[in-house]
Amino acid sequence: MKHWRIEQMDWDRFDPRRVDPDIVPLVKAASVVERNGLDYACYLKNVFADDPDFSKAADNWAQEEVQHGDALGRWAMLVDPSWDYMAAFERYRRSYRLDLDVDASIRGSRTGELIARCMVETGTSSFYTALADATDEPVLKAICRQIAADEYRHFKLFYDHMHRYLRREHLGVWQRTRIALGRVTESEDDELASAFHSTNEPITVPYDHKRCIAAYMSRALRFYQPRHAVRVTGMILKTIGWTPHGRLHALIARGVYRLLMMRQRKFARVMAAA
């Protein structure tokens, strides 16, 4: 069951004067990635084909992901009436496709797959929290808060199933750490870069991964604050089996925040050079 519906949002409160132009390209890109949740559900159901409970959970998860995309797409069209959300999504689908012809996880185990999903939900939950905190536009703030709450629930969903499989597959802390960190680095792959290209650049402009990932990341990372790094760090530590509290958590969170800001400056330099 969806925890909220698009029609429940107070769309009449939309205030174009409070729109940050740097957020709009991020929302457009995020809308098509979220709507692509149906493909991810298909992939997950192939990997967990003999687990009806998880398959049902994956279907429910995908419905909420699609709603996230539709809400973000509707908001983006309020900002830019010339932009067509569904046309942008179809363009994205032509440029980026998941390999659905699988019967096993690319992570090497089902536990590994669920660790990777926890990392994705960690990233999205923190991202939408950061956007909600950054924007003054009331409708986008409300949408991002709803999505961030959904993504945290999704994290817990995959985390609970991860522990169910962990009892069978017995992945150690270091194995879990390797998978988690590996999935974090994949945030700079073609998924987000292609989404930025498909939703923000003219069809006549050729796709360039370096340019597009820099355009996305230089904007997205700018909105992170230290408290968002604390949230990210806690969720990562929990996933890999370390207790997220105390001085160690705080120390790692400071390191994570510095790393995020270093990456933001790096991508900003790439954009300036371009």
Short mmCIF file of C-alpha atoms in Angstrom, two decimals:
data_model
loop_
_atom_site.label_atom_id
_atom_site.label_comp_id
_atom_site.label_asym_id
_atom_site.label_seq_id
_atom_site.Cartn_x
_atom_site.Cartn_y
_atom_site.Cartn_z
CA MET A 1 0.00 0.00 0.00
CA LYS A 2 1.24 3.47 -0.89
CA HIS A 3 1.71 5.68 2.17
CA TRP A 4 0.62 8.80 0.24
CA ARG A 5 -0.77 9.69 -3.15
CA ILE A 6 0.09 12.40 -5.65
CA GLU A 7 -3.40 13.88 -5.56
CA GLN A 8 -3.03 14.45 -1.81
CA MET A 9 -0.26 16.99 -2.38
CA ASP A 10 -1.35 20.63 -2.19
CA TRP A 11 -0.30 21.56 -5.73
CA ASP A 12 -1.96 24.98 -5.45
CA ARG A 13 0.82 26.03 -3.09
CA PHE A 14 3.40 25.89 -5.89
CA ASP A 15 5.42 29.12 -5.82
CA PRO A 16 7.66 29.67 -8.87
CA ARG A 17 9.41 32.58 -7.12
CA ARG A 18 10.96 30.13 -4.64
CA VAL A 19 12.36 27.70 -7.19
CA ASP A 20 16.14 27.26 -7.14
CA PRO A 21 17.20 26.85 -10.81
CA ASP A 22 20.02 24.50 -9.79
CA ILE A 23 17.54 22.04 -8.28
CA VAL A 24 15.34 21.75 -11.36
CA PRO A 25 17.81 19.66 -13.48
CA LEU A 26 18.26 17.30 -10.52
CA VAL A 27 14.51 16.83 -10.14
CA LYS A 28 14.10 16.15 -13.85
CA ALA A 29 16.86 13.53 -13.79
CA ALA A 30 15.58 11.94 -10.58
CA SER A 31 12.05 11.66 -11.98
CA VAL A 32 13.03 9.25 -14.78
CA VAL A 33 15.36 7.19 -12.56
CA GLU A 34 12.56 6.73 -10.04
CA ARG A 35 10.03 5.79 -12.69
CA ASN A 36 12.40 3.10 -13.92
CA GLY A 37 11.67 1.17 -10.71
CA LEU A 38 9.52 -1.31 -12.64
CA ASP A 39 12.61 -2.62 -14.44
CA TYR A 40 14.48 -2.93 -11.16
CA ALA A 41 11.56 -4.88 -9.70
CA CYS A 42 11.68 -7.24 -12.69
CA TYR A 43 15.40 -7.76 -12.13
CA LEU A 44 14.90 -8.41 -8.41
CA LYS A 45 12.06 -10.85 -9.02
CA ASN A 46 14.30 -12.81 -11.38
CA VAL A 47 17.03 -12.97 -8.74
CA PHE A 48 14.53 -13.96 -6.00
CA ALA A 49 12.26 -16.04 -8.23
CA ASP A 50 11.55 -18.69 -5.57
CA ASP A 51 10.82 -16.15 -2.80
CA PRO A 52 7.17 -15.04 -3.15
CA ASP A 53 7.28 -12.82 -0.07
CA PHE A 54 10.18 -10.80 -1.43
CA SER A 55 8.68 -10.72 -4.93
CA LYS A 56 5.49 -9.19 -3.55
CA ALA A 57 7.54 -6.66 -1.57
CA ALA A 58 9.47 -5.78 -4.74
CA ASP A 59 6.22 -5.09 -6.61
CA ASN A 60 4.98 -2.79 -3.85
CA TRP A 61 8.37 -1.06 -3.73
CA ALA A 62 8.27 -0.45 -7.49
CA GLN A 63 4.81 1.11 -7.31
CA GLU A 64 6.09 3.64 -4.81
CA GLU A 65 9.17 4.34 -6.94
CA VAL A 66 6.99 5.06 -9.96
CA GLN A 67 4.88 7.42 -7.86
CA HIS A 68 8.05 9.24 -6.81
CA GLY A 69 8.95 9.75 -10.46
CA ASP A 70 5.45 10.92 -11.38
CA ALA A 71 5.34 13.44 -8.51
CA LEU A 72 8.77 14.84 -9.36
CA GLY A 73 7.90 14.92 -13.07
CA ARG A 74 4.67 16.80 -12.41
CA TRP A 75 6.53 19.37 -10.31
CA ALA A 76 9.20 19.82 -12.98
CA MET A 77 6.51 20.49 -15.60
CA LEU A 78 5.05 23.20 -13.37
CA VAL A 79 8.46 24.85 -13.35
CA ASP A 80 9.10 24.26 -17.06
CA PRO A 81 5.83 23.80 -19.01
CA SER A 82 7.82 23.13 -22.18
CA TRP A 83 9.32 19.99 -20.66
CA ASP A 84 7.56 16.66 -21.27
CA TYR A 85 8.14 14.18 -18.43
CA MET A 86 6.92 11.07 -20.24
CA ALA A 87 8.80 11.94 -23.43
CA ALA A 88 11.96 12.42 -21.34
CA PHE A 89 11.37 9.06 -19.67
CA GLU A 90 11.03 7.28 -23.01
CA ARG A 91 14.24 8.94 -24.18
CA TYR A 92 15.95 7.75 -21.00
CA ARG A 93 14.70 4.21 -21.55
CA ARG A 94 16.24 4.22 -25.02
CA SER A 95 19.60 5.31 -23.65
CA TYR A 96 19.83 3.25 -20.44
CA ARG A 97 18.62 -0.31 -19.97
CA LEU A 98 19.08 -2.84 -17.21
CA ASP A 99 19.99 -6.40 -18.14
CA LEU A 100 16.83 -8.26 -17.14
CA ASP A 101 17.83 -11.61 -18.61
CA VAL A 102 19.32 -12.89 -15.34
CA ASP A 103 18.55 -15.55 -12.76
CA ALA A 104 21.22 -14.63 -10.20
CA SER A 105 22.51 -11.46 -8.60
CA ILE A 106 25.44 -9.64 -10.17
CA ARG A 107 26.63 -9.19 -6.55
CA GLY A 108 27.44 -12.88 -6.20
CA SER A 109 24.75 -13.71 -3.63
CA ARG A 110 21.28 -12.69 -2.59
CA THR A 111 22.66 -11.14 0.58
CA GLY A 112 25.02 -9.10 -1.60
CA GLU A 113 22.12 -7.95 -3.76
CA LEU A 114 20.19 -6.77 -0.72
CA ILE A 115 23.26 -4.97 0.65
CA ALA A 116 23.49 -3.14 -2.68
CA ARG A 117 19.80 -2.20 -2.47
CA CYS A 118 20.35 -0.87 1.06
CA MET A 119 23.11 1.37 -0.32
CA VAL A 120 20.81 2.71 -3.02
CA GLU A 121 18.11 3.52 -0.48
CA THR A 122 20.73 5.14 1.77
CA GLY A 123 21.71 7.42 -1.08
CA THR A 124 18.18 8.31 -2.13
CA SER A 125 16.92 8.88 1.41
CA SER A 126 19.79 11.27 2.15
CA PHE A 127 19.50 12.97 -1.26
CA TYR A 128 15.80 13.78 -0.91
CA THR A 129 16.33 14.88 2.70
CA ALA A 130 19.05 17.25 1.48
CA LEU A 131 16.78 18.62 -1.27
CA ALA A 132 13.90 19.06 1.16
CA ASP A 133 16.16 21.02 3.49
CA ALA A 134 17.60 23.11 0.65
CA THR A 135 14.47 24.17 -1.20
CA ASP A 136 12.11 26.98 -0.17
CA GLU A 137 9.49 25.93 -2.72
CA PRO A 138 6.69 24.45 -0.56
CA VAL A 139 5.41 21.77 -2.95
CA LEU A 140 8.86 20.38 -3.73
CA LYS A 141 9.74 20.44 -0.03
CA ALA A 142 6.63 18.38 0.76
CA ILE A 143 7.30 15.93 -2.09
CA CYS A 144 10.93 15.41 -1.09
CA ARG A 145 9.99 14.83 2.54
CA GLN A 146 7.47 12.18 1.53
CA ILE A 147 9.95 10.49 -0.79
CA ALA A 148 12.75 10.59 1.79
CA ALA A 149 10.46 8.87 4.30
CA ASP A 150 9.54 6.23 1.71
CA GLU A 151 13.19 5.61 0.87
CA TYR A 152 14.05 5.10 4.53
CA ARG A 153 11.25 2.53 4.80
CA HIS A 154 12.61 0.89 1.67
CA PHE A 155 16.02 0.74 3.31
CA LYS A 156 14.46 -1.08 6.27
CA LEU A 157 12.62 -3.42 3.89
CA PHE A 158 15.81 -4.51 2.15
CA TYR A 159 17.75 -4.51 5.44
CA ASP A 160 15.26 -6.93 7.04
CA HIS A 161 15.37 -9.27 4.03
CA MET A 162 19.17 -8.99 4.01
CA HIS A 163 19.29 -10.36 7.56
CA ARG A 164 16.98 -13.19 6.57
CA TYR A 165 19.42 -14.25 3.83
CA LEU A 166 22.47 -13.50 5.93
CA ARG A 167 21.48 -16.36 8.23
CA ARG A 168 21.87 -18.71 5.25
CA GLU A 169 24.80 -17.21 3.37
CA HIS A 170 26.96 -15.99 6.27
CA LEU A 171 28.74 -13.05 4.63
CA GLY A 172 31.32 -11.56 6.98
CA VAL A 173 31.68 -7.88 7.83
CA TRP A 174 34.50 -7.32 5.36
CA GLN A 175 32.62 -9.03 2.53
CA ARG A 176 29.61 -6.85 3.27
CA THR A 177 31.82 -3.76 3.43
CA ARG A 178 33.34 -4.54 0.04
CA ILE A 179 29.92 -4.95 -1.59
CA ALA A 180 28.54 -1.82 0.08
CA LEU A 181 31.44 0.41 -0.91
CA GLY A 182 31.45 -1.06 -4.40
CA ARG A 183 27.80 -0.10 -4.85
CA VAL A 184 28.43 3.41 -3.51
CA THR A 185 31.07 4.00 -6.20
CA GLU A 186 28.57 2.96 -8.87
CA SER A 187 26.62 6.16 -8.22
CA GLU A 188 28.87 7.72 -10.86
CA ASP A 189 27.97 5.18 -13.55
CA ASP A 190 25.74 5.73 -16.58
CA GLU A 191 22.41 5.59 -14.73
CA LEU A 192 22.50 9.14 -13.36
CA ALA A 193 24.64 10.57 -16.16
CA SER A 194 22.27 9.23 -18.79
CA ALA A 195 19.27 10.49 -16.81
CA PHE A 196 20.74 13.99 -16.71
CA HIS A 197 21.44 13.89 -20.45
CA SER A 198 17.98 12.56 -21.34
CA THR A 199 16.10 15.10 -19.25
CA ASN A 200 18.20 18.26 -19.55
CA GLU A 201 20.14 18.29 -22.82
CA PRO A 202 18.79 18.65 -26.37
CA ILE A 203 18.54 15.55 -28.52
CA THR A 204 21.08 17.10 -30.87
CA VAL A 205 23.77 17.11 -28.15
CA PRO A 206 25.78 13.83 -28.07
CA TYR A 207 25.93 11.99 -24.77
CA ASP A 208 29.20 12.43 -22.88
CA HIS A 209 29.44 10.57 -19.58
CA LYS A 210 32.12 12.78 -18.07
CA ARG A 211 30.22 15.99 -18.78
CA CYS A 212 26.84 14.66 -17.68
CA ILE A 213 27.95 13.03 -14.41
CA ALA A 214 29.83 16.23 -13.53
CA ALA A 215 26.74 18.32 -14.29
CA TYR A 216 24.64 16.11 -12.04
CA MET A 217 27.07 15.57 -9.16
CA SER A 218 28.33 19.14 -8.95
CA ARG A 219 24.75 20.23 -8.29
CA ALA A 220 23.56 17.32 -6.13
CA LEU A 221 26.50 17.24 -3.71
CA ARG A 222 26.28 20.99 -3.15
CA PHE A 223 23.10 20.52 -1.13
CA TYR A 224 24.56 18.06 1.37
CA GLN A 225 25.21 19.30 4.90
CA PRO A 226 27.12 17.60 7.74
CA ARG A 227 23.91 16.21 9.26
CA HIS A 228 23.13 14.43 6.00
CA ALA A 229 26.56 12.78 6.09
CA VAL A 230 25.78 11.56 9.62
CA ARG A 231 22.60 9.95 8.28
CA VAL A 232 24.44 8.31 5.38
CA THR A 233 27.21 7.02 7.61
CA GLY A 234 24.82 5.53 10.13
CA MET A 235 22.87 3.63 7.48
CA ILE A 236 26.04 2.31 5.84
CA LEU A 237 27.51 1.18 9.16
CA LYS A 238 24.25 -0.53 10.11
CA THR A 239 24.17 -2.40 6.80
CA ILE A 240 27.69 -3.76 7.05
CA GLY A 241 27.23 -4.82 10.67
CA TRP A 242 28.91 -2.07 12.69
CA THR A 243 27.04 -0.29 15.46
CA PRO A 244 26.46 3.31 14.30
CA HIS A 245 27.00 5.35 17.46
CA GLY A 246 29.55 7.26 19.47
CA ARG A 247 32.83 8.88 18.51
CA LEU A 248 33.68 6.45 15.73
CA HIS A 249 30.42 7.22 13.94
CA ALA A 250 31.00 10.96 14.31
CA LEU A 251 34.58 10.66 13.08
CA ILE A 252 33.60 8.61 10.02
CA ALA A 253 30.72 10.99 9.28
CA ARG A 254 33.11 13.96 9.24
CA GLY A 255 35.35 12.06 6.85
CA VAL A 256 32.38 11.20 4.63
CA TYR A 257 31.28 14.85 4.52
CA ARG A 258 34.78 16.02 3.58
CA LEU A 259 34.91 13.39 0.85
CA LEU A 260 31.53 14.52 -0.52
CA MET A 261 32.71 18.13 -0.64
CA MET A 262 35.97 17.13 -2.33
CA ARG A 263 33.97 15.30 -4.99
CA GLN A 264 31.65 18.26 -5.43
CA ARG A 265 34.59 20.61 -6.02
CA LYS A 266 36.16 18.13 -8.45
CA PHE A 267 32.98 17.92 -10.51
CA ALA A 268 32.53 21.70 -10.37
CA ARG A 269 36.04 22.09 -11.85
CA VAL A 270 35.14 19.69 -14.63
CA MET A 271 32.07 21.78 -15.41
CA ALA A 272 34.06 25.01 -15.33
CA ALA A 273 36.60 23.56 -17.74
CA ALA A 274 33.83 22.39 -20.05
#
